[in-house]
PDB file of C-alpha atoms in Angstrom:
ATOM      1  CA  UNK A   1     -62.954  -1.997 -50.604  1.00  0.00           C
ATOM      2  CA  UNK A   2     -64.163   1.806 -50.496  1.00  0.00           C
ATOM      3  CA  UNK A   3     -60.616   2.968 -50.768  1.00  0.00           C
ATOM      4  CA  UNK A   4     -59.585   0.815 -53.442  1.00  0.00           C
ATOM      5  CA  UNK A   5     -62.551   2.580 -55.167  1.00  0.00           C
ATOM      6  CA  UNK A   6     -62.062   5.450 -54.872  1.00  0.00           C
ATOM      7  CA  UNK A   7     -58.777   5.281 -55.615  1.00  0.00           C
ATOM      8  CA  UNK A   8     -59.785   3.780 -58.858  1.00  0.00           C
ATOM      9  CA  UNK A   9     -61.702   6.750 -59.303  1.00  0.00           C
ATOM     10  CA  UNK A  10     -58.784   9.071 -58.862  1.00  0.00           C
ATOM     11  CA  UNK A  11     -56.401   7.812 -61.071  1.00  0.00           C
ATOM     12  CA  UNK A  12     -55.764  10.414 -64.030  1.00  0.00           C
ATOM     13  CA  UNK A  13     -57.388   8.105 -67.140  1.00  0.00           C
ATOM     14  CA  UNK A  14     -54.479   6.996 -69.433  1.00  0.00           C
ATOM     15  CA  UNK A  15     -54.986   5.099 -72.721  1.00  0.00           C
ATOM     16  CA  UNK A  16     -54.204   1.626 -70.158  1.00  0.00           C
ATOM     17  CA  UNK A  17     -56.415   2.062 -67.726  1.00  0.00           C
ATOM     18  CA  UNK A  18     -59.370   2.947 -69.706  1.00  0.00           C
ATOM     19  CA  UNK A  19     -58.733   0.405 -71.881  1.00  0.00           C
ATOM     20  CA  UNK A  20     -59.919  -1.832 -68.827  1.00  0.00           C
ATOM     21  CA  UNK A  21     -62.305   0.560 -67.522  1.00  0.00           C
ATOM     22  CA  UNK A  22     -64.313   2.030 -70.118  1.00  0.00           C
ATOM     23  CA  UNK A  23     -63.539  -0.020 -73.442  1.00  0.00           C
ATOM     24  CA  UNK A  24     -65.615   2.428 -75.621  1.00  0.00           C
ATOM     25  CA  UNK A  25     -63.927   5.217 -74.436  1.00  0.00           C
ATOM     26  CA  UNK A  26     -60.452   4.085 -74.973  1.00  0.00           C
ATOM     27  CA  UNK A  27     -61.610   3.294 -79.202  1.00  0.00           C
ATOM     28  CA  UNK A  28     -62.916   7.119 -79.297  1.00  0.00           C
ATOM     29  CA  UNK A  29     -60.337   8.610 -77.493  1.00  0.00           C
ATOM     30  CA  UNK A  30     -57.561   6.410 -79.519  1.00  0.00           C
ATOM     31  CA  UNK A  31     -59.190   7.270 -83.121  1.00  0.00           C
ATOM     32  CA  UNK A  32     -58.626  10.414 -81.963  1.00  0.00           C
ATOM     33  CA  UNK A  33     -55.237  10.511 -81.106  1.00  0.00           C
ATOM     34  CA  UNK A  34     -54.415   8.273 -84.865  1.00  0.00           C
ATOM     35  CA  UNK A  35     -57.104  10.976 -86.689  1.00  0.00           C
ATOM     36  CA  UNK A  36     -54.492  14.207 -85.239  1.00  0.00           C
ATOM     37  CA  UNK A  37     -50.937  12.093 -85.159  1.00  0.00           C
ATOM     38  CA  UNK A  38     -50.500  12.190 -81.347  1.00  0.00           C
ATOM     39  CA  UNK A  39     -48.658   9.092 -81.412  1.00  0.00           C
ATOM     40  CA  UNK A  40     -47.631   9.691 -78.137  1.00  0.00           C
ATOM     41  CA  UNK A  41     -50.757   9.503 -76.654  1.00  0.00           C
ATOM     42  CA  UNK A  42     -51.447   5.738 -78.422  1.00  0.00           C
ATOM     43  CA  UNK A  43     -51.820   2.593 -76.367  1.00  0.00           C
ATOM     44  CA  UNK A  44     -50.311   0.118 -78.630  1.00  0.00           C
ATOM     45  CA  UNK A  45     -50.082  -2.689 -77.453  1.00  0.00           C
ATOM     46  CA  UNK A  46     -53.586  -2.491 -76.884  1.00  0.00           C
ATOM     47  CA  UNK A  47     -54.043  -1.508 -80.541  1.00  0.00           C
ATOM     48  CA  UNK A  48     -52.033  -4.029 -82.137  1.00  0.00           C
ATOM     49  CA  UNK A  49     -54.049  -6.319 -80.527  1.00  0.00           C
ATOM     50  CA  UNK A  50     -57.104  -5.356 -81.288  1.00  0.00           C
ATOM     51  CA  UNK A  51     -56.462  -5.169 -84.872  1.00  0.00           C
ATOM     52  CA  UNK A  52     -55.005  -8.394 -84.789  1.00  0.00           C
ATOM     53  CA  UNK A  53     -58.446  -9.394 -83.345  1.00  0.00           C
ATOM     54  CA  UNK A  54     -60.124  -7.794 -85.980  1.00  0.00           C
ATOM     55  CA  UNK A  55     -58.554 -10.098 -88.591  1.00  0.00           C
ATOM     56  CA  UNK A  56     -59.366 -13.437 -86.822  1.00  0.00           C
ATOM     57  CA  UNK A  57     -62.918 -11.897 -86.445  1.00  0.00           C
ATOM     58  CA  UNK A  58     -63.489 -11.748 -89.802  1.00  0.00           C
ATOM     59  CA  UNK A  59     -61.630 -15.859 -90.237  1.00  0.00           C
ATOM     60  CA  UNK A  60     -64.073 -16.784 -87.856  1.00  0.00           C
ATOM     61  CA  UNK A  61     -66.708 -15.468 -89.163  1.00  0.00           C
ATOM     62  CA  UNK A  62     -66.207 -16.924 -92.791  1.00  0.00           C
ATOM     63  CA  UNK A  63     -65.470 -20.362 -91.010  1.00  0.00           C
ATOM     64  CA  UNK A  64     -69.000 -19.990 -89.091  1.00  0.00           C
ATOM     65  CA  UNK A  65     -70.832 -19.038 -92.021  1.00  0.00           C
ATOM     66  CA  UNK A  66     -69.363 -22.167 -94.319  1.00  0.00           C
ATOM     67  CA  UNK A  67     -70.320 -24.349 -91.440  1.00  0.00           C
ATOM     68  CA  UNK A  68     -73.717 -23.408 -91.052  1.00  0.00           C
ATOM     69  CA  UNK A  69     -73.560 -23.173 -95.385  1.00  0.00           C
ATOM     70  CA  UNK A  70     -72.122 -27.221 -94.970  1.00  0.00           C
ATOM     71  CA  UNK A  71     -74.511 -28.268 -92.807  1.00  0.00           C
ATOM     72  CA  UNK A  72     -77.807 -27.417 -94.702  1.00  0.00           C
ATOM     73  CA  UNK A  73     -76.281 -28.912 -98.265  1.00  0.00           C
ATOM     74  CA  UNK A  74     -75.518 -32.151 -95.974  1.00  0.00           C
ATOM     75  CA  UNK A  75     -78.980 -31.884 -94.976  1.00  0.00           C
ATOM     76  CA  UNK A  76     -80.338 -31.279 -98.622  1.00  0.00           C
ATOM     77  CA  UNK A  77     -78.207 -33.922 -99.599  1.00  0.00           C
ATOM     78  CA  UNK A  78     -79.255 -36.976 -97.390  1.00  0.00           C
ATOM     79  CA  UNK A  79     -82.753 -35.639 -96.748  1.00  0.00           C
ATOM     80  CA  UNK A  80     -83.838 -33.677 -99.675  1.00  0.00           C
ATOM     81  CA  UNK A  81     -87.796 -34.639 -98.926  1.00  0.00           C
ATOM     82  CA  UNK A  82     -87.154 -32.346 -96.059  1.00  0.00           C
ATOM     83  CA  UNK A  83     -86.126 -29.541 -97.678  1.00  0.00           C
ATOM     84  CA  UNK A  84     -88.145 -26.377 -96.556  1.00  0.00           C
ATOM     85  CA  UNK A  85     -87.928 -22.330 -97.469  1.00  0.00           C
ATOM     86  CA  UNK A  86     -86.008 -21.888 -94.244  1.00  0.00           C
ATOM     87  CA  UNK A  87     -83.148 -24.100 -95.700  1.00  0.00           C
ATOM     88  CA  UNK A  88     -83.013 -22.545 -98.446  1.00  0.00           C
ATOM     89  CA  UNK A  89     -83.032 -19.076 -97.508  1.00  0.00           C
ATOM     90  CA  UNK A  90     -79.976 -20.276 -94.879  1.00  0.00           C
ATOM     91  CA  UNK A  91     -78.267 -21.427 -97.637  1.00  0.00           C
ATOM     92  CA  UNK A  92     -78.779 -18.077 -99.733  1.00  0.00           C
ATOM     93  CA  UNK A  93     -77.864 -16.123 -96.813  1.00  0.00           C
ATOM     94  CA  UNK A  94     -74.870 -18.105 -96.008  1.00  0.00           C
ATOM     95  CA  UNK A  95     -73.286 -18.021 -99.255  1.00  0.00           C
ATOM     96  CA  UNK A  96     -73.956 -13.781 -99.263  1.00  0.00           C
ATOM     97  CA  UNK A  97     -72.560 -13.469 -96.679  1.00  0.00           C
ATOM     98  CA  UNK A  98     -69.201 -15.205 -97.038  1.00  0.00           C
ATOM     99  CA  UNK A  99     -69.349 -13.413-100.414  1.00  0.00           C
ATOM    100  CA  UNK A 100     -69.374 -10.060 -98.577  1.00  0.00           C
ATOM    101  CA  UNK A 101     -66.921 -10.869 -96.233  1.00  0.00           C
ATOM    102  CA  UNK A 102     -64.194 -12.019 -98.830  1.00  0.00           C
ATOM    103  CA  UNK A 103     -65.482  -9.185-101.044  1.00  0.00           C
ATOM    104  CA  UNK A 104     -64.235  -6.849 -97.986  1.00  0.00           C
ATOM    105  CA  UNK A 105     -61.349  -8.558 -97.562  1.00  0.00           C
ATOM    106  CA  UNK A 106     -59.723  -9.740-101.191  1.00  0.00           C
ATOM    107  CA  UNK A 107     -56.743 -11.441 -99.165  1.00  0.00           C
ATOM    108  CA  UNK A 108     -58.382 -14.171 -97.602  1.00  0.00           C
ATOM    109  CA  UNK A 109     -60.361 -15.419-100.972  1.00  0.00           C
ATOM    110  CA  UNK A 110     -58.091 -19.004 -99.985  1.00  0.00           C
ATOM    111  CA  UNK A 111     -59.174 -19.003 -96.700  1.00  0.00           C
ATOM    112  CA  UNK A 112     -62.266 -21.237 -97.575  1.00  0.00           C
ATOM    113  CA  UNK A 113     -60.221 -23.805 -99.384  1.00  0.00           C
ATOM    114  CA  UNK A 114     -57.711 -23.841 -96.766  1.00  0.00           C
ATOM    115  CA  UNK A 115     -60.322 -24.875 -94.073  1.00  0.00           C
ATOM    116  CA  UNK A 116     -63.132 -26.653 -96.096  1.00  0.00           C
ATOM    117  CA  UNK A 117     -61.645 -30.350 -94.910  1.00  0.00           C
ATOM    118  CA  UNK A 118     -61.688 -29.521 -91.096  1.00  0.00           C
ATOM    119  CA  UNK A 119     -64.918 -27.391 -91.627  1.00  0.00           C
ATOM    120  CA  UNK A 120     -66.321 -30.512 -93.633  1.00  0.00           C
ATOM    121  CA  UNK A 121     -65.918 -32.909 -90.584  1.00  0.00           C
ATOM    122  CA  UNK A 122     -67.398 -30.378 -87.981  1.00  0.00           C
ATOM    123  CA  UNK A 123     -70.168 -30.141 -90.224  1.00  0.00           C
ATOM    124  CA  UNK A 124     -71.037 -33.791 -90.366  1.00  0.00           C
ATOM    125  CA  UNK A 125     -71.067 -34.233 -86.773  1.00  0.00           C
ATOM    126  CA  UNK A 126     -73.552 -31.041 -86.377  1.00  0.00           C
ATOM    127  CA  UNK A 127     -75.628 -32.342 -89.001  1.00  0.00           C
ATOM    128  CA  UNK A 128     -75.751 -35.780 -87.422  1.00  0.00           C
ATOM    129  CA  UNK A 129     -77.122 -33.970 -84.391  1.00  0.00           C
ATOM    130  CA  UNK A 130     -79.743 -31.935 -85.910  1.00  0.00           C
ATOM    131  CA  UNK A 131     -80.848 -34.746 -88.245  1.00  0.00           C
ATOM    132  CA  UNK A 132     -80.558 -37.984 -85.861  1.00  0.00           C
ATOM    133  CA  UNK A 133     -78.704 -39.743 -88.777  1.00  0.00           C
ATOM    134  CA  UNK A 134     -75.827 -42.103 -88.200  1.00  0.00           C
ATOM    135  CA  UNK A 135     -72.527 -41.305 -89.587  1.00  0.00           C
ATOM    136  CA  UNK A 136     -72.657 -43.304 -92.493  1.00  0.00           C
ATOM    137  CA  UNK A 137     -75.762 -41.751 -93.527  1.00  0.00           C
ATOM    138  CA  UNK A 138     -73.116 -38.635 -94.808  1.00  0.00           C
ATOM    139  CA  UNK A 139     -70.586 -38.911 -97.429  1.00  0.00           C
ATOM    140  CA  UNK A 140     -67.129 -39.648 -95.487  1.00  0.00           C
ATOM    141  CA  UNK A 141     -65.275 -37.107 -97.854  1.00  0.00           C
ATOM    142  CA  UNK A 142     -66.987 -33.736 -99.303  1.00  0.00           C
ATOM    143  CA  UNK A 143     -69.072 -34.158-101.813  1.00  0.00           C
ATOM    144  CA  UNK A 144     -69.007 -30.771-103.029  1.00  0.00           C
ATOM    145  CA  UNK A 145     -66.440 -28.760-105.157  1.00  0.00           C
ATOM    146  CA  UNK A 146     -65.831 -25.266-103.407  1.00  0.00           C
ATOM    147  CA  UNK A 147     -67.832 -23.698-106.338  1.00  0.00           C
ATOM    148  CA  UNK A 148     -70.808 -25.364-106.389  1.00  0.00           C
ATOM    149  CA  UNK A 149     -71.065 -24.741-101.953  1.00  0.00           C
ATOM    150  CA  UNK A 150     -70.597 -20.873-103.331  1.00  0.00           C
ATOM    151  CA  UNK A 151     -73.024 -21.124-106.045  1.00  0.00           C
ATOM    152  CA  UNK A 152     -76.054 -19.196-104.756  1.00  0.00           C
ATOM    153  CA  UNK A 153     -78.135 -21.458-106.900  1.00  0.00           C
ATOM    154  CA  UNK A 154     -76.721 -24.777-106.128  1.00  0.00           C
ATOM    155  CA  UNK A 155     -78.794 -27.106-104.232  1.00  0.00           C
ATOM    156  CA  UNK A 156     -77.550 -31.277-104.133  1.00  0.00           C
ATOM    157  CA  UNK A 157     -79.896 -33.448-105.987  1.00  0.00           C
TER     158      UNK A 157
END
């Protein structure tokens, strides 16, 4: 184990290994090498997929955000006595925050029409959980337009 190491240790650091080794290192050390054109000294494969990983980041994160967003207007909507502050302020902070993200990035502006049905559904179930409610306490198809989950003023009556 000792020599494996400290051979480990010995090995001249190249944009592969450090990847693995020391990930923070390997983002300085590559912005680097884009900032002054050494394309040689790029580990692409590793970049290209880290930028790729970059764009599902920010699909996932819109797709968390309009769950959580979902779940409290399902909430408001089949227990509205319960509706606190808290809920309220999720909602508002939901909504910003997909706003920001799709302000950041213009091209996926679709992106929460193309996954609101599947989102919808995954929503339900979570909001069955945190609510005890049977299923057919929920609407079985959304009961929302796109705009009015968006609105940062809309609340379900």
């Amino acid at each position: 184990k000792r020599e494996g190491a400290m051979s480990k240790a010995l090995l001249k650091p190249t944009p592969e290994n450090l990847y693995e080794n020391d990930f923070y290192r390997w983002t300085q050390e590559q912005a680097r090498s884009l900032s002054d054109r050494r394309t040689h000294a790029l580990d692409a494969g590793n970049l290209i997929d880290e930028v790729e990983s970059l764009g599902r980041s920010q699909r996932t994160a819109i797709e968390s955000h309009l769950r959580v967003l979902l779940v409290h207007l399902l909430k408001f909507l089949v227990q509205p006595q319960r509706a606190t502050p808290s809920w309220r302020r999720t909602l508002r902070n939901q909504r910003k925050e997909i706003a920001w993200l799709l302000a950041r990035s213009p091209s996926l502006q679709g992106y929460p029409a193309a996954i609101l049905a599947e989102t919808y559904d995954d929503a339900v179930r979570r909001a069955m959980q945190e609510t005890s409610l049977e299923r057919d306490r929920f609407p079985t198809t959304l009961p929302f337009t796109l705009d009015q989950i968006l609105d940062l003023d809309f609340e379900p009556s």
